[in-house]
Short mmCIF file of C-alpha atoms and ligand atoms in Angstrom, two decimals:
data_model
loop_
_atom_site.label_atom_id
_atom_site.label_comp_id
_atom_site.label_asym_id
_atom_site.label_seq_id
_atom_site.Cartn_x
_atom_site.Cartn_y
_atom_site.Cartn_z
CA MET A 20 121.89 92.89 96.97
CA ASN A 21 118.54 90.31 96.28
CA ASN A 22 118.26 90.24 93.14
CA PHE A 23 114.69 91.76 92.51
CA THR A 24 112.44 92.94 89.51
CA PHE A 25 111.19 95.76 89.06
CA TYR A 26 107.79 96.12 87.39
CA ASN A 27 105.93 99.57 88.09
CA PRO A 28 103.39 100.42 84.50
CA THR A 29 101.65 102.86 86.67
CA LYS A 30 101.60 105.87 83.99
CA LEU A 31 102.02 109.44 86.44
CA ILE A 32 100.81 113.00 85.11
CA PHE A 33 102.31 115.14 87.43
CA GLY A 34 101.53 118.93 88.12
CA LYS A 35 99.06 122.26 87.99
CA ASP A 36 96.00 121.59 85.20
CA THR A 37 96.26 117.69 84.30
CA ILE A 38 92.93 116.62 85.44
CA PRO A 39 91.09 117.20 81.93
CA THR A 40 94.41 115.08 80.57
CA ILE A 41 91.66 111.65 82.16
CA ALA A 42 89.65 112.93 78.92
CA LYS A 43 92.45 111.16 76.67
CA GLU A 44 93.47 108.60 78.95
CA ILE A 45 90.29 106.49 79.72
CA PRO A 46 89.83 104.52 76.30
CA ALA A 47 86.43 105.92 74.51
CA GLY A 48 83.56 103.82 74.85
CA LYS A 49 84.25 102.41 78.10
CA LYS A 50 81.84 102.46 81.25
CA VAL A 51 82.93 104.54 83.54
CA LEU A 52 82.76 103.76 87.57
CA ILE A 53 83.83 107.06 89.09
CA THR A 54 84.31 105.93 93.25
CA PHE A 55 84.00 108.83 95.45
CA GLY A 56 84.57 109.44 99.22
CA GLY A 57 82.70 111.88 101.32
CA GLY A 58 82.32 114.65 99.14
CA SER A 59 85.18 116.85 99.94
CA VAL A 60 85.74 116.08 95.24
CA LYS A 61 83.04 118.74 95.13
CA GLN A 62 84.19 121.26 97.59
CA ASN A 63 87.49 121.87 96.07
CA GLY A 64 85.64 121.37 92.63
CA VAL A 65 88.00 118.62 92.08
CA TYR A 66 84.37 116.92 91.03
CA THR A 67 83.46 119.52 88.84
CA GLN A 68 86.94 119.06 86.62
CA VAL A 69 85.70 115.32 86.53
CA THR A 70 83.81 115.48 84.95
CA GLU A 71 83.74 118.08 82.73
CA ALA A 72 86.73 116.66 81.28
CA LEU A 73 84.21 112.47 81.11
CA LYS A 74 81.78 114.37 79.22
CA ASN A 75 81.93 112.17 76.57
CA HIS A 76 82.11 108.92 78.23
CA GLU A 77 79.73 106.78 80.47
CA ILE A 78 79.72 107.76 83.46
CA HIS A 79 77.86 105.67 86.57
CA GLU A 80 78.71 107.70 90.19
CA PHE A 81 79.95 105.60 93.60
CA TRP A 82 79.94 107.90 96.78
CA GLY A 83 80.18 107.22 100.29
CA ILE A 84 83.67 105.05 100.13
CA GLU A 85 85.26 106.21 103.92
CA PRO A 86 88.34 106.23 105.62
CA ASN A 87 89.37 102.90 105.82
CA PRO A 88 87.11 101.38 103.48
CA SER A 89 85.13 98.46 104.24
CA VAL A 90 84.15 94.84 102.32
CA GLU A 91 80.21 96.11 103.72
CA THR A 92 80.50 99.58 101.67
CA LEU A 93 82.87 98.17 98.41
CA ARG A 94 79.86 95.18 98.42
CA GLN A 95 78.09 98.37 96.97
CA ALA A 96 79.81 99.44 95.27
CA ILE A 97 80.66 96.00 92.95
CA ALA A 98 77.25 95.45 92.50
CA LEU A 99 76.56 99.52 91.56
CA GLY A 100 79.59 98.88 88.80
CA LYS A 101 78.29 94.65 87.81
CA GLU A 102 74.94 96.33 86.89
CA LYS A 103 75.41 99.34 85.46
CA LYS A 104 78.02 96.82 83.18
CA CYS A 105 81.26 99.19 84.04
CA ASP A 106 84.53 98.19 82.31
CA PHE A 107 86.59 101.13 83.25
CA VAL A 108 86.66 102.41 87.16
CA LEU A 109 88.43 105.81 87.08
CA ALA A 110 88.51 106.59 92.09
CA VAL A 111 88.39 110.24 92.76
CA GLY A 112 90.81 110.79 96.08
CA GLY A 113 93.01 109.83 98.67
CA GLY A 114 94.48 106.02 99.46
CA SER A 115 90.66 105.10 100.72
CA VAL A 116 89.40 105.43 97.99
CA ILE A 117 91.42 104.30 96.05
CA ASP A 118 91.96 101.07 97.25
CA GLY A 119 88.23 100.92 97.81
CA SER A 120 88.56 101.25 94.42
CA LYS A 121 90.81 98.31 93.48
CA LEU A 122 89.53 95.61 95.76
CA ILE A 123 86.04 97.35 93.30
CA ALA A 124 88.62 96.63 90.67
CA ALA A 125 88.75 93.16 91.64
CA ALA A 126 85.48 92.62 92.59
CA ILE A 127 83.47 93.41 89.79
CA PRO A 128 84.70 90.54 87.09
CA TYR A 129 84.25 88.02 90.27
CA ASP A 130 81.25 85.81 90.70
CA GLY A 131 81.76 85.51 94.54
CA ASP A 132 81.94 88.00 97.28
CA ALA A 133 84.73 90.49 97.50
CA TRP A 134 85.49 89.38 101.33
CA GLU A 135 86.55 85.90 99.60
CA LEU A 136 89.51 87.76 97.67
CA VAL A 137 91.09 90.22 100.78
CA MET A 138 91.57 86.64 101.97
CA LYS A 139 93.51 85.86 98.99
CA ARG A 140 95.91 87.68 100.36
CA ASP A 141 98.11 88.22 96.22
CA TYR A 142 95.56 89.00 94.46
CA SER A 143 98.69 90.64 91.47
CA GLN A 144 97.55 87.26 89.44
CA GLY A 145 93.31 87.56 89.22
CA HIS A 146 91.26 89.09 86.18
CA THR A 147 90.45 92.83 87.38
CA LEU A 148 89.42 95.80 85.28
CA PRO A 149 91.75 98.70 84.63
CA LEU A 150 91.41 100.63 87.16
CA ALA A 151 92.77 104.38 87.67
CA SER A 152 93.10 106.83 89.93
CA VAL A 153 93.09 110.79 90.63
CA LEU A 154 95.13 111.43 94.18
CA THR A 155 93.64 114.18 96.27
CA LEU A 156 96.41 113.55 99.66
CA PRO A 157 99.80 112.75 99.40
CA ALA A 158 100.27 109.77 101.94
CA THR A 159 100.10 105.62 100.73
CA GLY A 160 101.30 105.37 97.39
CA SER A 161 98.07 103.90 96.52
CA GLU A 162 98.63 105.89 93.29
CA MET A 163 101.38 103.51 92.20
CA ASN A 164 101.75 100.79 94.35
CA ALA A 165 99.55 97.87 94.00
CA GLY A 166 98.81 97.33 97.51
CA ALA A 167 95.20 98.02 98.70
CA VAL A 168 94.62 97.93 103.10
CA ILE A 169 90.88 96.93 103.52
CA SER A 170 88.33 96.42 106.81
CA ASN A 171 85.48 94.17 107.54
CA LYS A 172 83.57 96.06 110.26
CA THR A 173 81.27 93.16 111.70
CA THR A 174 85.07 91.32 112.75
CA LYS A 175 87.18 94.46 113.21
CA GLU A 176 89.81 93.80 110.64
CA LYS A 177 91.35 95.00 108.01
CA PHE A 178 94.36 93.58 106.12
CA ALA A 179 96.00 94.75 103.26
CA ILE A 180 95.57 92.45 100.02
CA TYR A 181 97.52 92.48 96.31
CA THR A 182 96.03 93.38 93.39
CA LYS A 183 96.35 95.90 90.40
CA THR A 184 98.69 99.27 89.01
CA PRO A 185 96.09 101.84 88.59
CA VAL A 186 96.92 102.32 84.80
CA PHE A 187 98.05 105.22 85.04
CA SER A 188 97.54 108.00 88.17
CA VAL A 189 96.73 112.44 87.51
CA LEU A 190 98.70 114.31 90.27
CA ASP A 191 97.61 117.73 90.56
CA PRO A 192 99.26 119.49 94.11
CA GLN A 193 96.78 122.31 93.56
CA THR A 194 94.37 119.44 94.65
CA THR A 195 96.20 119.61 98.43
CA TYR A 196 95.60 123.22 99.07
CA THR A 197 91.81 121.78 101.08
CA LEU A 198 93.01 118.56 102.84
CA PRO A 199 92.60 119.48 107.14
CA GLU A 200 95.85 120.70 107.89
CA PHE A 201 95.49 116.50 110.42
CA GLN A 202 95.88 114.75 106.96
CA VAL A 203 98.52 116.67 106.58
CA SER A 204 100.00 115.69 108.89
CA CYS A 205 99.47 111.95 108.79
CA GLY A 206 100.54 111.69 105.12
CA LEU A 207 103.54 113.71 106.45
CA ALA A 208 104.23 110.46 108.90
CA ASP A 209 102.51 108.39 106.89
CA THR A 210 105.40 108.92 104.38
CA PHE A 211 108.07 108.85 106.45
CA VAL A 212 106.99 105.80 107.84
CA HIS A 213 106.82 103.97 104.38
CA VAL A 214 110.07 105.52 104.06
CA MET A 215 111.53 103.37 107.18
CA GLU A 216 109.50 100.50 106.90
CA GLN A 217 111.75 99.52 103.74
CA TYR A 218 114.93 101.72 104.91
CA LEU A 219 116.13 100.90 108.08
CA THR A 220 116.33 97.04 108.15
CA THR A 221 119.37 95.09 107.05
CA ASN A 222 122.72 97.13 106.74
CA GLY A 223 124.90 97.51 104.68
CA GLN A 224 122.31 95.77 101.36
CA SER A 225 122.59 98.40 98.70
CA PRO A 226 123.76 102.29 99.03
CA LEU A 227 121.75 104.04 96.18
CA MET A 228 118.72 102.16 98.53
CA ASP A 229 119.55 103.98 101.70
CA ARG A 230 120.64 107.37 99.88
CA TRP A 231 117.10 107.02 98.44
CA ALA A 232 115.96 106.29 100.92
CA GLU A 233 117.50 108.69 102.97
CA GLY A 234 116.32 112.09 100.53
CA ILE A 235 112.68 111.66 100.90
CA LEU A 236 112.79 110.88 104.19
CA THR A 237 115.42 114.81 104.86
CA THR A 238 112.90 116.24 101.79
CA ILE A 239 109.86 115.33 104.65
CA MET A 240 111.30 115.66 107.65
CA GLU A 241 112.77 119.75 105.58
CA ILE A 242 109.07 120.39 103.96
CA ALA A 243 106.95 120.23 106.92
CA PRO A 244 107.23 123.08 109.04
CA LYS A 245 107.09 125.20 105.36
CA ILE A 246 104.40 122.98 104.64
CA LYS A 247 102.38 123.44 108.05
CA GLN A 248 103.28 127.45 107.82
CA ASP A 249 101.08 127.92 104.14
CA GLN A 250 99.92 124.38 102.91
CA ASN A 251 99.52 126.78 99.79
CA ASP A 252 102.69 126.77 98.29
CA PHE A 253 102.84 125.20 95.03
CA ASP A 254 106.17 124.00 95.03
CA ASN A 255 106.30 122.54 98.86
CA MET A 256 103.53 121.05 98.08
CA ALA A 257 104.57 119.53 94.46
CA THR A 258 106.82 117.96 96.65
CA PHE A 259 105.14 116.31 100.03
CA MET A 260 103.14 114.18 96.33
CA LEU A 261 105.90 112.90 95.07
CA SER A 262 108.08 112.03 98.13
CA ALA A 263 104.46 110.17 98.83
CA THR A 264 104.85 108.35 95.67
CA MET A 265 107.65 107.49 95.72
CA ALA A 266 107.58 106.54 99.20
CA LEU A 267 105.98 103.28 98.03
CA ASN A 268 105.85 102.65 94.29
CA GLY A 269 109.16 99.97 93.92
CA PHE A 270 111.60 102.66 93.63
CA ILE A 271 113.12 102.79 97.86
CA SER A 272 113.00 98.44 97.90
CA MET A 273 115.45 96.95 95.53
CA GLY A 274 117.56 94.26 96.03
CA VAL A 275 116.29 94.91 99.80
CA THR A 276 114.78 93.46 103.32
CA GLN A 277 111.81 95.46 104.28
CA ASP A 278 110.67 95.40 107.50
CA TRP A 279 106.57 96.15 108.04
CA ALA A 280 105.92 95.27 111.36
CA THR A 281 105.04 99.14 112.51
CA HIS A 282 102.64 99.06 110.02
CA MET A 283 100.97 95.23 110.96
CA ILE A 284 101.07 96.61 114.82
CA GLY A 285 99.28 99.47 113.71
CA HIS A 286 96.52 97.91 111.69
CA GLU A 287 95.35 96.47 114.60
CA LEU A 288 95.10 99.83 116.25
CA THR A 289 93.16 101.39 113.41
CA ALA A 290 91.18 97.18 113.80
CA LEU A 291 90.13 97.89 116.84
CA HIS A 292 89.92 101.37 118.12
CA GLY A 293 89.31 103.24 114.52
CA LEU A 294 93.08 105.11 115.39
CA THR A 295 92.88 107.80 112.12
CA HIS A 296 96.51 105.05 109.94
CA ALA A 297 99.69 107.52 110.34
CA HIS A 298 98.68 107.76 113.94
CA THR A 299 98.81 104.77 114.83
CA LEU A 300 102.78 104.22 113.35
CA THR A 301 103.57 107.74 115.29
CA ILE A 302 103.01 105.64 118.29
CA VAL A 303 104.06 102.02 116.89
CA LEU A 304 107.94 103.47 115.32
CA PRO A 305 109.62 103.89 118.01
CA GLY A 306 108.25 100.65 119.68
CA THR A 307 110.23 99.01 117.14
CA MET A 308 113.13 100.88 117.33
CA TRP A 309 114.31 100.19 121.18
CA VAL A 310 112.28 96.97 120.97
CA LEU A 311 114.78 96.47 117.25
CA LYS A 312 118.04 98.60 118.00
CA ASP A 313 120.00 95.31 118.95
CA GLN A 314 119.41 93.72 115.47
CA LYS A 315 118.96 97.46 114.30
CA GLN A 316 121.67 99.24 115.32
CA GLU A 317 124.33 99.58 112.22
CA LYS A 318 121.15 101.68 110.20
CA ILE A 319 118.98 103.64 113.57
CA LEU A 320 123.19 104.61 113.31
CA GLN A 321 123.71 105.43 109.99
CA TYR A 322 120.09 107.11 109.44
CA GLY A 323 120.22 109.77 113.08
CA GLN A 324 123.49 110.39 111.51
CA ARG A 325 122.97 111.34 107.71
CA VAL A 326 119.87 111.74 107.91
CA LEU A 327 119.70 113.65 111.76
CA GLY A 328 123.32 115.45 112.00
CA ILE A 329 123.66 112.91 114.89
CA ASP A 330 127.35 112.42 114.77
CA ILE A 331 128.77 111.00 118.46
CA ASP A 332 130.74 108.18 119.66
CA ASP A 333 128.88 106.66 122.07
CA LYS A 334 126.85 104.09 120.45
CA ASP A 335 123.71 104.08 122.64
CA LEU A 336 123.44 107.13 123.36
CA ALA A 337 123.29 108.01 119.13
CA ILE A 338 120.13 105.79 119.81
CA LYS A 339 118.43 106.83 122.94
CA MET A 340 119.01 110.35 120.31
CA THR A 341 117.73 109.56 117.26
CA ILE A 342 114.71 107.88 118.45
CA GLU A 343 113.86 110.31 120.32
CA LYS A 344 114.62 112.59 117.65
CA THR A 345 112.41 110.83 115.56
CA GLU A 346 109.25 110.61 118.30
CA SER A 347 109.68 114.59 118.83
CA PHE A 348 109.54 114.80 114.08
CA PHE A 349 106.03 113.56 114.49
CA ARG A 350 104.97 114.56 117.91
CA SER A 351 106.09 118.13 116.28
CA LEU A 352 103.44 117.58 113.59
CA GLY A 353 100.68 117.23 116.71
CA PHE A 354 100.49 113.08 117.25
CA LYS A 355 99.59 111.64 120.69
CA THR A 356 102.51 109.41 120.55
CA LYS A 357 101.97 107.58 123.64
CA LEU A 358 99.69 104.67 123.85
CA SER A 359 98.09 106.21 127.40
CA GLU A 360 97.33 109.14 125.76
CA ASN A 361 94.93 107.35 123.10
CA ASN A 362 92.91 105.59 125.75
CA ILE A 363 93.97 102.33 124.75
CA THR A 364 95.07 99.94 126.96
CA GLN A 365 97.02 96.74 128.00
CA SER A 366 93.18 94.93 126.43
CA THR A 367 94.46 95.71 123.02
CA ILE A 368 97.34 94.01 123.73
CA ALA A 369 96.84 90.72 124.42
CA GLU A 370 94.18 91.39 121.59
CA ILE A 371 96.67 92.06 119.49
CA GLU A 372 99.23 89.49 120.66
CA LYS A 373 96.81 86.73 120.65
CA ARG A 374 94.78 88.05 117.25
CA PHE A 375 99.14 87.48 116.04
CA ILE A 376 99.35 84.25 117.66
CA GLN A 377 96.65 83.12 116.40
CA ARG A 378 97.75 84.27 112.68
CA GLY A 379 100.45 82.88 112.71
CA VAL A 380 101.74 86.48 112.15
CA ARG A 381 106.16 86.69 111.96
CA LEU A 382 107.01 90.29 110.98
CA GLY A 383 110.38 92.26 110.40
CA GLU A 384 112.84 91.67 108.60
CA ASN A 385 114.21 88.55 110.03
CA ARG A 386 110.78 87.40 110.49
CA ASN A 387 111.09 87.87 114.57
CA VAL A 388 108.04 90.06 114.71
CA ASP A 389 105.77 87.64 116.57
CA GLY A 390 102.67 88.23 119.00
CA PRO A 391 105.56 88.45 122.23
CA VAL A 392 107.38 90.50 120.37
CA ALA A 393 103.96 92.09 119.24
CA ARG A 394 102.98 92.52 123.04
CA GLU A 395 107.22 94.11 123.58
CA ILE A 396 106.95 96.99 121.27
CA LEU A 397 103.78 97.95 122.13
CA GLU A 398 104.08 97.97 126.24
CA LYS A 399 107.40 100.02 125.39
CA VAL A 400 104.91 102.87 124.10
CA MET A 401 102.45 102.91 126.64
O1 LIG B 521 86.13 110.94 101.89
P1 LIG B 521 86.80 112.51 101.25
O2 LIG B 521 85.36 113.66 101.54
O3 LIG B 521 86.68 112.71 100.61
O4 LIG B 521 87.52 113.40 102.24
C1 LIG B 521 88.54 112.59 103.09
C2 LIG B 521 88.75 111.50 104.33
O5 LIG B 521 87.81 112.35 104.78
C3 LIG B 521 89.54 113.66 103.52
N1 LIG B 521 90.20 114.37 101.83
C4 LIG B 521 91.06 113.24 101.44
N2 LIG B 521 91.46 113.98 100.37
C5 LIG B 521 90.98 116.40 100.09
C6 LIG B 521 89.60 115.87 100.97
N3 LIG B 521 89.70 116.36 102.37
C7 LIG B 521 89.47 117.52 102.06
N4 LIG B 521 90.71 118.29 99.91
C8 LIG B 521 91.36 117.26 99.38
N5 LIG B 521 91.87 117.04 99.31
O6 LIG B 521 90.95 113.20 104.02
C9 LIG B 521 89.97 112.45 104.16
C10 LIG B 521 90.89 110.53 104.03
O7 LIG B 521 90.95 109.83 103.65
P2 LIG B 521 91.64 108.69 103.60
O8 LIG B 521 92.38 107.90 101.72
O9 LIG B 521 91.74 107.79 104.47
O10 LIG B 521 93.21 108.58 103.72
P3 LIG B 521 94.60 108.41 103.00
O11 LIG B 521 95.03 108.21 101.90
O12 LIG B 521 96.00 108.23 104.66
O13 LIG B 521 94.06 106.98 103.04
C11 LIG B 521 93.64 106.34 104.25
C12 LIG B 521 93.21 104.57 103.83
O14 LIG B 521 95.04 103.68 103.58
C13 LIG B 521 95.43 102.43 103.73
C14 LIG B 521 95.50 102.67 105.04
O15 LIG B 521 95.23 101.74 105.46
C15 LIG B 521 94.07 104.30 105.83
O16 LIG B 521 93.18 102.70 104.87
N6 LIG B 521 97.46 102.50 103.52
C16 LIG B 521 97.04 102.19 102.03
C17 LIG B 521 98.71 101.91 101.29
C18 LIG B 521 98.59 101.09 99.86
N7 LIG B 521 97.63 101.54 99.26
O17 LIG B 521 100.11 100.72 99.95
C19 LIG B 521 99.77 101.69 102.55
C20 LIG B 521 99.14 102.36 104.19
O18 LIG B 521 100.10 102.84 104.41
C21 LIG B 521 98.13 101.84 104.67
O19 LIG B 521 98.30 101.57 104.80
ZN1 LIG B 522 101.25 103.76 105.86
#
């Protein structure tokens, strides 16, 4: 096991009818900038609950943070926050609203342009306004991590930055009942791949992290068909929501190496083609597993045996079955897992290889996924 520091100060407020607690969690006298997406919270009653709870606070609303939040949109929210002298940001929505709000909270007290902060990549030591969230979509873990993924429409780029974790996040699983079926699939797949990025790496680093990771993977595979049948089952949606948070809040990555090649290649597919984040992962992960199957052999076998129940002596066959079963799981969620099915051609692969070479990218637990290896991964899933 490697040395590590674990610090996650987000207060998690979880369960039925918990949204009104924001009234006492946000100190009286704060000028709150409340940020929203495109309007789903008006249809499911979340907006009413939030504004009712904050009726004694000074609030300013910003609407229109889009999926894959763009710096172009966020600049408008930052301007509003500066103008109204807001000193607290409350994000209400999915990962995009929370991610975008992390940049807003960092940029309101900052004098330069918000994209400068994105290009710093690590702003964890910078000065930011306190941020909290009311989550409506289990997927990204943004409600309890410091990450934010910000897009630039002009340059067609998408980068992850690290700022601060929310001071608190409210998770009422009832808010997920109105999610479109596609977003439910996306949340399940994103959660699954977050675990894989931290688990399918170097063998034998921490039996405890392995078992926790396998616990989340098994749980997601168990509840996925039930949730697809009935999205209004409180206990299953609560399990889904907590799984998504636990998958990316640092609890399963203590002392172990991490990969993230699948995510970074996936971000390029979103930036260049607008493909939904989780969808990109369902395409890329099987490719990563194929191309790095020697390096990841022991872990793929362990995952195959413990999570998928593939228990045979022939290692090559076990690996093949494991990768195919993983892809079948994604297809069972409704994803088209080949690039060609999504009208993505060789020219995109060439562009991603070029970008990775230009940026000197080296991903994966062994830092050996560079431009040419990213090309191999993508060609494998053509
Ligand atoms: O905008 P509204 O109207 O709210 O609708 C949203 C949006 O259209 C809708 N939605 C959310 N909650 C709903 C709902 N519709 C009905 N009922 C509800 N309860 O769902 C749509 C998608 O929302 P979005 O926030 O974009 O989805 P998600 O949470 O999957 O976030 C994706 C973004 O997070 C980034 C991704 O790259 C992408 O930009 N990620 C952030 C990470 C992090 N912060 O650590 C890690 C992830 O790997 C990921 O990269
Ligand atoms: Zn993700």
